[in-house]
PDB file of C-alpha atoms in Angstrom:
ATOM      1  CA  UNK A   8      18.655  -4.378  14.238  1.00  0.00           C
ATOM      2  CA  UNK A   9      18.349  -8.056  13.404  1.00  0.00           C
ATOM      3  CA  UNK A  10      20.186  -9.230  10.285  1.00  0.00           C
ATOM      4  CA  UNK A  11      17.722 -11.379   8.336  1.00  0.00           C
ATOM      5  CA  UNK A  12      19.330 -11.521   4.901  1.00  0.00           C
ATOM      6  CA  UNK A  13      22.748 -11.130   3.295  1.00  0.00           C
ATOM      7  CA  UNK A  14      23.287 -10.785  -0.430  1.00  0.00           C
ATOM      8  CA  UNK A  15      26.412 -10.297  -2.490  1.00  0.00           C
ATOM      9  CA  UNK A  16      26.361  -6.505  -2.126  1.00  0.00           C
ATOM     10  CA  UNK A  17      23.743  -5.687   0.531  1.00  0.00           C
ATOM     11  CA  UNK A  18      22.438  -6.702   3.958  1.00  0.00           C
ATOM     12  CA  UNK A  19      18.788  -6.740   5.051  1.00  0.00           C
ATOM     13  CA  UNK A  20      17.795  -5.926   8.622  1.00  0.00           C
ATOM     14  CA  UNK A  21      14.390  -6.269  10.307  1.00  0.00           C
ATOM     15  CA  UNK A  22      13.150  -2.980  11.749  1.00  0.00           C
ATOM     16  CA  UNK A  23       9.816  -4.336  12.979  1.00  0.00           C
ATOM     17  CA  UNK A  24       7.124  -6.754  11.863  1.00  0.00           C
ATOM     18  CA  UNK A  25       6.264  -4.785   8.740  1.00  0.00           C
ATOM     19  CA  UNK A  26       9.454  -3.028   7.587  1.00  0.00           C
ATOM     20  CA  UNK A  27      13.017  -3.931   6.646  1.00  0.00           C
ATOM     21  CA  UNK A  28      16.125  -1.899   5.966  1.00  0.00           C
ATOM     22  CA  UNK A  29      18.249  -2.842   2.964  1.00  0.00           C
ATOM     23  CA  UNK A  30      21.797  -1.464   3.314  1.00  0.00           C
ATOM     24  CA  UNK A  31      24.336  -1.542   0.500  1.00  0.00           C
ATOM     25  CA  UNK A  32      27.880  -2.082   1.703  1.00  0.00           C
ATOM     26  CA  UNK A  33      29.416   0.206  -0.918  1.00  0.00           C
ATOM     27  CA  UNK A  34      26.599   2.733  -1.335  1.00  0.00           C
ATOM     28  CA  UNK A  35      25.374   3.295  -4.845  1.00  0.00           C
ATOM     29  CA  UNK A  36      22.349   4.792  -6.632  1.00  0.00           C
ATOM     30  CA  UNK A  37      19.983   4.025  -3.769  1.00  0.00           C
ATOM     31  CA  UNK A  38      17.708   7.022  -4.289  1.00  0.00           C
ATOM     32  CA  UNK A  39      17.358   6.185  -7.979  1.00  0.00           C
ATOM     33  CA  UNK A  40      16.384   2.622  -7.078  1.00  0.00           C
ATOM     34  CA  UNK A  41      13.742   3.853  -4.639  1.00  0.00           C
ATOM     35  CA  UNK A  42      12.411   6.296  -7.242  1.00  0.00           C
ATOM     36  CA  UNK A  43      12.032   3.494  -9.770  1.00  0.00           C
ATOM     37  CA  UNK A  44      10.264   1.239  -7.260  1.00  0.00           C
ATOM     38  CA  UNK A  45       7.759   4.030  -6.554  1.00  0.00           C
ATOM     39  CA  UNK A  46       7.287   4.557 -10.308  1.00  0.00           C
ATOM     40  CA  UNK A  47       6.620   0.848 -10.848  1.00  0.00           C
ATOM     41  CA  UNK A  48       4.298   0.531  -7.843  1.00  0.00           C
ATOM     42  CA  UNK A  49       2.179   3.389  -9.216  1.00  0.00           C
ATOM     43  CA  UNK A  50       1.764   1.357 -12.419  1.00  0.00           C
ATOM     44  CA  UNK A  51       0.680  -1.830 -10.715  1.00  0.00           C
ATOM     45  CA  UNK A  52       3.989  -3.700 -10.744  1.00  0.00           C
ATOM     46  CA  UNK A  53       4.529  -6.047  -7.782  1.00  0.00           C
ATOM     47  CA  UNK A  54       7.389  -4.336  -5.915  1.00  0.00           C
ATOM     48  CA  UNK A  55       7.908  -3.593  -2.200  1.00  0.00           C
ATOM     49  CA  UNK A  56       6.562  -0.255  -0.986  1.00  0.00           C
ATOM     50  CA  UNK A  57       9.321   2.210  -0.058  1.00  0.00           C
ATOM     51  CA  UNK A  58       8.974   4.058   3.259  1.00  0.00           C
ATOM     52  CA  UNK A  59      12.263   5.978   3.450  1.00  0.00           C
ATOM     53  CA  UNK A  60      15.592   6.274   1.661  1.00  0.00           C
ATOM     54  CA  UNK A  61      19.090   7.640   2.378  1.00  0.00           C
ATOM     55  CA  UNK A  62      22.332   7.521   0.416  1.00  0.00           C
ATOM     56  CA  UNK A  63      22.984   3.907   1.502  1.00  0.00           C
ATOM     57  CA  UNK A  64      19.679   2.553   2.858  1.00  0.00           C
ATOM     58  CA  UNK A  65      16.157   1.813   1.710  1.00  0.00           C
ATOM     59  CA  UNK A  66      13.380   1.169   4.233  1.00  0.00           C
ATOM     60  CA  UNK A  67      10.589  -0.836   2.629  1.00  0.00           C
ATOM     61  CA  UNK A  68       7.848  -3.358   3.266  1.00  0.00           C
ATOM     62  CA  UNK A  69       8.863  -6.595   4.934  1.00  0.00           C
ATOM     63  CA  UNK A  70       7.744  -9.388   2.621  1.00  0.00           C
ATOM     64  CA  UNK A  71       6.386 -12.652   3.983  1.00  0.00           C
ATOM     65  CA  UNK A  72       7.179 -15.841   2.123  1.00  0.00           C
ATOM     66  CA  UNK A  73      10.072 -17.742   0.559  1.00  0.00           C
ATOM     67  CA  UNK A  74      11.998 -16.649  -2.472  1.00  0.00           C
ATOM     68  CA  UNK A  75      11.262 -18.596  -5.620  1.00  0.00           C
ATOM     69  CA  UNK A  76      14.718 -20.174  -5.271  1.00  0.00           C
ATOM     70  CA  UNK A  77      13.934 -21.359  -1.728  1.00  0.00           C
ATOM     71  CA  UNK A  78      10.618 -22.799  -2.854  1.00  0.00           C
ATOM     72  CA  UNK A  79      12.338 -24.627  -5.701  1.00  0.00           C
ATOM     73  CA  UNK A  80      14.726 -26.153  -3.190  1.00  0.00           C
ATOM     74  CA  UNK A  81      11.769 -27.540  -1.253  1.00  0.00           C
ATOM     75  CA  UNK A  82       9.524 -28.392  -4.200  1.00  0.00           C
ATOM     76  CA  UNK A  83      11.683 -28.958  -7.294  1.00  0.00           C
ATOM     77  CA  UNK A  84       8.758 -30.463  -9.205  1.00  0.00           C
ATOM     78  CA  UNK A  85       7.421 -26.898  -9.571  1.00  0.00           C
ATOM     79  CA  UNK A  86      10.389 -25.814 -11.730  1.00  0.00           C
ATOM     80  CA  UNK A  87       8.381 -25.496 -14.951  1.00  0.00           C
ATOM     81  CA  UNK A  88       5.506 -23.647 -13.235  1.00  0.00           C
ATOM     82  CA  UNK A  89       7.918 -21.258 -11.520  1.00  0.00           C
ATOM     83  CA  UNK A  90       9.701 -20.685 -14.821  1.00  0.00           C
ATOM     84  CA  UNK A  91       6.436 -19.695 -16.438  1.00  0.00           C
ATOM     85  CA  UNK A  92       5.726 -17.333 -13.535  1.00  0.00           C
ATOM     86  CA  UNK A  93       9.149 -15.754 -14.027  1.00  0.00           C
ATOM     87  CA  UNK A  94       8.424 -15.295 -17.727  1.00  0.00           C
ATOM     88  CA  UNK A  95       5.048 -13.704 -17.065  1.00  0.00           C
ATOM     89  CA  UNK A  96       6.508 -11.343 -14.453  1.00  0.00           C
ATOM     90  CA  UNK A  97       9.172 -10.174 -16.862  1.00  0.00           C
ATOM     91  CA  UNK A  98       6.692  -9.782 -19.707  1.00  0.00           C
ATOM     92  CA  UNK A  99       4.426  -7.651 -17.506  1.00  0.00           C
ATOM     93  CA  UNK A 100       7.372  -5.467 -16.520  1.00  0.00           C
ATOM     94  CA  UNK A 101       8.249  -4.936 -20.180  1.00  0.00           C
ATOM     95  CA  UNK A 102       4.871  -3.371 -20.802  1.00  0.00           C
ATOM     96  CA  UNK A 103       5.910  -0.426 -18.610  1.00  0.00           C
ATOM     97  CA  UNK A 104       7.339   2.503 -20.632  1.00  0.00           C
ATOM     98  CA  UNK A 105      10.755   3.565 -19.378  1.00  0.00           C
ATOM     99  CA  UNK A 106      10.798   7.000 -17.700  1.00  0.00           C
ATOM    100  CA  UNK A 107      13.122   9.535 -19.245  1.00  0.00           C
ATOM    101  CA  UNK A 108      15.322   9.718 -16.152  1.00  0.00           C
ATOM    102  CA  UNK A 109      16.131   5.983 -16.072  1.00  0.00           C
ATOM    103  CA  UNK A 110      19.664   5.184 -17.352  1.00  0.00           C
ATOM    104  CA  UNK A 111      19.803   3.449 -20.748  1.00  0.00           C
ATOM    105  CA  UNK A 112      21.366   0.029 -21.367  1.00  0.00           C
ATOM    106  CA  UNK A 113      20.848  -2.218 -24.380  1.00  0.00           C
ATOM    107  CA  UNK A 114      18.738   0.450 -26.164  1.00  0.00           C
ATOM    108  CA  UNK A 115      16.356  -0.565 -28.915  1.00  0.00           C
ATOM    109  CA  UNK A 116      17.294   2.380 -31.111  1.00  0.00           C
ATOM    110  CA  UNK A 117      13.602   2.991 -31.779  1.00  0.00           C
ATOM    111  CA  UNK A 118      11.833   6.034 -30.408  1.00  0.00           C
ATOM    112  CA  UNK A 119       9.464   5.127 -27.576  1.00  0.00           C
ATOM    113  CA  UNK A 120      10.355   1.423 -27.684  1.00  0.00           C
ATOM    114  CA  UNK A 121      12.621   1.227 -24.627  1.00  0.00           C
ATOM    115  CA  UNK A 122      11.028  -0.399 -21.586  1.00  0.00           C
ATOM    116  CA  UNK A 123      11.949  -0.876 -17.921  1.00  0.00           C
ATOM    117  CA  UNK A 124      14.444  -3.740 -17.616  1.00  0.00           C
ATOM    118  CA  UNK A 125      15.272  -5.469 -14.335  1.00  0.00           C
ATOM    119  CA  UNK A 126      18.567  -6.948 -15.633  1.00  0.00           C
ATOM    120  CA  UNK A 127      18.954  -9.299 -12.657  1.00  0.00           C
ATOM    121  CA  UNK A 128      15.712 -11.258 -12.775  1.00  0.00           C
ATOM    122  CA  UNK A 129      16.106 -14.796 -11.404  1.00  0.00           C
ATOM    123  CA  UNK A 130      14.434 -16.932  -8.693  1.00  0.00           C
ATOM    124  CA  UNK A 131      16.370 -15.359  -5.809  1.00  0.00           C
ATOM    125  CA  UNK A 132      14.879 -11.970  -6.693  1.00  0.00           C
ATOM    126  CA  UNK A 133      11.244 -13.112  -6.591  1.00  0.00           C
ATOM    127  CA  UNK A 134       9.515 -13.419  -3.200  1.00  0.00           C
ATOM    128  CA  UNK A 135       6.411 -15.620  -3.136  1.00  0.00           C
ATOM    129  CA  UNK A 136       4.127 -13.742  -0.749  1.00  0.00           C
ATOM    130  CA  UNK A 137       0.545 -14.750   0.152  1.00  0.00           C
ATOM    131  CA  UNK A 138      -0.600 -11.926  -2.135  1.00  0.00           C
ATOM    132  CA  UNK A 139       1.451 -13.116  -5.089  1.00  0.00           C
ATOM    133  CA  UNK A 140       5.041 -12.914  -6.347  1.00  0.00           C
ATOM    134  CA  UNK A 141       6.954  -9.691  -5.697  1.00  0.00           C
ATOM    135  CA  UNK A 142      10.059  -8.526  -7.585  1.00  0.00           C
ATOM    136  CA  UNK A 143      12.979  -7.259  -5.497  1.00  0.00           C
ATOM    137  CA  UNK A 144      16.512  -5.863  -5.992  1.00  0.00           C
ATOM    138  CA  UNK A 145      16.180  -3.099  -8.596  1.00  0.00           C
ATOM    139  CA  UNK A 146      19.723  -1.774  -8.347  1.00  0.00           C
ATOM    140  CA  UNK A 147      20.746  -2.796 -11.873  1.00  0.00           C
ATOM    141  CA  UNK A 148      17.503  -1.716 -13.575  1.00  0.00           C
ATOM    142  CA  UNK A 149      17.702   0.345 -16.744  1.00  0.00           C
ATOM    143  CA  UNK A 150      15.756   1.326 -19.833  1.00  0.00           C
ATOM    144  CA  UNK A 151      16.243  -0.640 -23.015  1.00  0.00           C
ATOM    145  CA  UNK A 152      15.355  -3.649 -25.135  1.00  0.00           C
ATOM    146  CA  UNK A 153      13.225  -6.324 -23.394  1.00  0.00           C
ATOM    147  CA  UNK A 154      15.096  -9.026 -25.339  1.00  0.00           C
ATOM    148  CA  UNK A 155      18.280  -8.063 -23.471  1.00  0.00           C
ATOM    149  CA  UNK A 156      16.526  -8.468 -20.120  1.00  0.00           C
ATOM    150  CA  UNK A 157      15.345 -11.948 -21.080  1.00  0.00           C
ATOM    151  CA  UNK A 158      18.809 -12.812 -22.402  1.00  0.00           C
ATOM    152  CA  UNK A 159      20.421 -11.797 -19.108  1.00  0.00           C
ATOM    153  CA  UNK A 160      18.019 -14.056 -17.208  1.00  0.00           C
ATOM    154  CA  UNK A 161      19.102 -16.919 -19.470  1.00  0.00           C
ATOM    155  CA  UNK A 162      22.788 -16.060 -18.934  1.00  0.00           C
ATOM    156  CA  UNK A 163      22.385 -15.883 -15.156  1.00  0.00           C
ATOM    157  CA  UNK A 164      20.624 -19.234 -14.973  1.00  0.00           C
ATOM    158  CA  UNK A 165      23.093 -20.881 -17.349  1.00  0.00           C
ATOM    159  CA  UNK A 166      25.945 -19.804 -15.098  1.00  0.00           C
ATOM    160  CA  UNK A 167      24.505 -20.962 -11.793  1.00  0.00           C
ATOM    161  CA  UNK A 168      26.622 -23.570  -9.986  1.00  0.00           C
ATOM    162  CA  UNK A 169      24.522 -26.554  -8.868  1.00  0.00           C
ATOM    163  CA  UNK A 170      24.609 -30.334  -8.612  1.00  0.00           C
ATOM    164  CA  UNK A 171      23.578 -32.480 -11.571  1.00  0.00           C
ATOM    165  CA  UNK A 172      19.971 -32.971 -10.439  1.00  0.00           C
ATOM    166  CA  UNK A 173      19.593 -29.280  -9.657  1.00  0.00           C
ATOM    167  CA  UNK A 174      20.994 -28.345 -13.075  1.00  0.00           C
ATOM    168  CA  UNK A 175      18.271 -30.488 -14.626  1.00  0.00           C
ATOM    169  CA  UNK A 176      15.747 -28.464 -12.639  1.00  0.00           C
ATOM    170  CA  UNK A 177      17.225 -25.218 -13.953  1.00  0.00           C
ATOM    171  CA  UNK A 178      16.826 -26.478 -17.528  1.00  0.00           C
ATOM    172  CA  UNK A 179      13.154 -27.194 -16.806  1.00  0.00           C
ATOM    173  CA  UNK A 180      12.825 -23.744 -15.222  1.00  0.00           C
ATOM    174  CA  UNK A 181      14.328 -22.153 -18.331  1.00  0.00           C
ATOM    175  CA  UNK A 182      11.904 -24.012 -20.608  1.00  0.00           C
ATOM    176  CA  UNK A 183       9.019 -22.641 -18.568  1.00  0.00           C
ATOM    177  CA  UNK A 184      10.516 -19.144 -18.608  1.00  0.00           C
ATOM    178  CA  UNK A 185      10.953 -19.134 -22.381  1.00  0.00           C
ATOM    179  CA  UNK A 186       7.413 -20.443 -22.879  1.00  0.00           C
ATOM    180  CA  UNK A 187       5.819 -17.404 -21.223  1.00  0.00           C
ATOM    181  CA  UNK A 188       8.493 -14.818 -21.969  1.00  0.00           C
ATOM    182  CA  UNK A 189       7.035 -12.472 -24.587  1.00  0.00           C
ATOM    183  CA  UNK A 190      10.317 -11.804 -26.406  1.00  0.00           C
ATOM    184  CA  UNK A 191      13.018 -13.887 -28.057  1.00  0.00           C
ATOM    185  CA  UNK A 192      16.287 -13.463 -26.127  1.00  0.00           C
ATOM    186  CA  UNK A 193      18.450 -14.954 -28.917  1.00  0.00           C
ATOM    187  CA  UNK A 194      19.328 -11.679 -30.730  1.00  0.00           C
ATOM    188  CA  UNK A 195      20.771 -10.230 -27.509  1.00  0.00           C
ATOM    189  CA  UNK A 196      22.210 -13.388 -25.966  1.00  0.00           C
ATOM    190  CA  UNK A 197      25.873 -12.921 -26.929  1.00  0.00           C
ATOM    191  CA  UNK A 198      25.711  -9.314 -25.700  1.00  0.00           C
ATOM    192  CA  UNK A 199      24.075 -10.393 -22.440  1.00  0.00           C
ATOM    193  CA  UNK A 200      26.694 -13.073 -21.791  1.00  0.00           C
ATOM    194  CA  UNK A 201      29.460 -10.523 -22.375  1.00  0.00           C
ATOM    195  CA  UNK A 202      27.767  -8.127 -19.953  1.00  0.00           C
ATOM    196  CA  UNK A 203      27.435 -10.882 -17.377  1.00  0.00           C
ATOM    197  CA  UNK A 204      31.202 -11.401 -17.417  1.00  0.00           C
ATOM    198  CA  UNK A 205      31.656  -7.776 -16.276  1.00  0.00           C
ATOM    199  CA  UNK A 206      29.561  -8.308 -13.128  1.00  0.00           C
ATOM    200  CA  UNK A 207      31.921  -7.825 -10.142  1.00  0.00           C
ATOM    201  CA  UNK A 208      29.861 -10.280  -8.069  1.00  0.00           C
ATOM    202  CA  UNK A 209      30.284 -13.142 -10.550  1.00  0.00           C
ATOM    203  CA  UNK A 210      31.885 -16.111  -8.800  1.00  0.00           C
ATOM    204  CA  UNK A 211      34.773 -17.964 -10.488  1.00  0.00           C
ATOM    205  CA  UNK A 212      32.713 -21.161 -10.785  1.00  0.00           C
ATOM    206  CA  UNK A 213      29.864 -19.204 -12.379  1.00  0.00           C
ATOM    207  CA  UNK A 214      32.275 -17.561 -14.816  1.00  0.00           C
ATOM    208  CA  UNK A 215      33.573 -20.968 -15.880  1.00  0.00           C
ATOM    209  CA  UNK A 216      30.063 -22.350 -16.494  1.00  0.00           C
ATOM    210  CA  UNK A 217      29.156 -19.181 -18.372  1.00  0.00           C
ATOM    211  CA  UNK A 218      32.322 -19.482 -20.458  1.00  0.00           C
ATOM    212  CA  UNK A 219      31.345 -22.986 -21.512  1.00  0.00           C
ATOM    213  CA  UNK A 220      27.828 -21.823 -22.364  1.00  0.00           C
ATOM    214  CA  UNK A 221      29.137 -18.859 -24.370  1.00  0.00           C
ATOM    215  CA  UNK A 222      30.900 -21.207 -26.784  1.00  0.00           C
ATOM    216  CA  UNK A 223      27.469 -22.430 -27.903  1.00  0.00           C
ATOM    217  CA  UNK A 224      26.049 -18.928 -28.367  1.00  0.00           C
ATOM    218  CA  UNK A 225      26.234 -17.508 -31.925  1.00  0.00           C
ATOM    219  CA  UNK A 226      28.583 -14.546 -31.780  1.00  0.00           C
ATOM    220  CA  UNK A 227      29.930 -15.559 -28.366  1.00  0.00           C
ATOM    221  CA  UNK A 228      33.532 -16.327 -27.488  1.00  0.00           C
TER     222      UNK A 228
END
């Protein structure tokens, strides 16, 4: 198999022109992820179609197009537009009721109010296909408060390590995201930053940027 992508915890191999295999290096809840993707696809959410699943692998559609992050690298002037797209994608996801079998994180505490949360939504997890943007990497998804999902997107982007000009682009991206995001992330921001620090894939440079950001967050450290 040809290795065509390598993330922090998984590798992606091309099987043929229409399918890829995503293999997690340490296993994990792969079947649960595939089940959620099928649940979301049945409700019109833009996710890859799953063909097969094992304890470590998911075989799914091969997507054509750059990630949003790659497109931003080529066309940084689209930062605000891409941010608004990210906000709309997340808002659409939050209209999907959470199934009872999905693990809970950041619960609302209100009956029937929990929604499907991606919890790792950022430009590297959006593929811009000819048919529209598609959301990938559902391993961390859970049921809970949409404000926490938005807050985690803010925390992830605030921690990204970039040059000065690229950081300016991220600020523009965030303004676009917050414009079309349907919820206010502020009430959950300190909690989201704390959760971000527990991510085992967080790089030291990202942790330092996030630490500086957390000092400006009410309730943060």
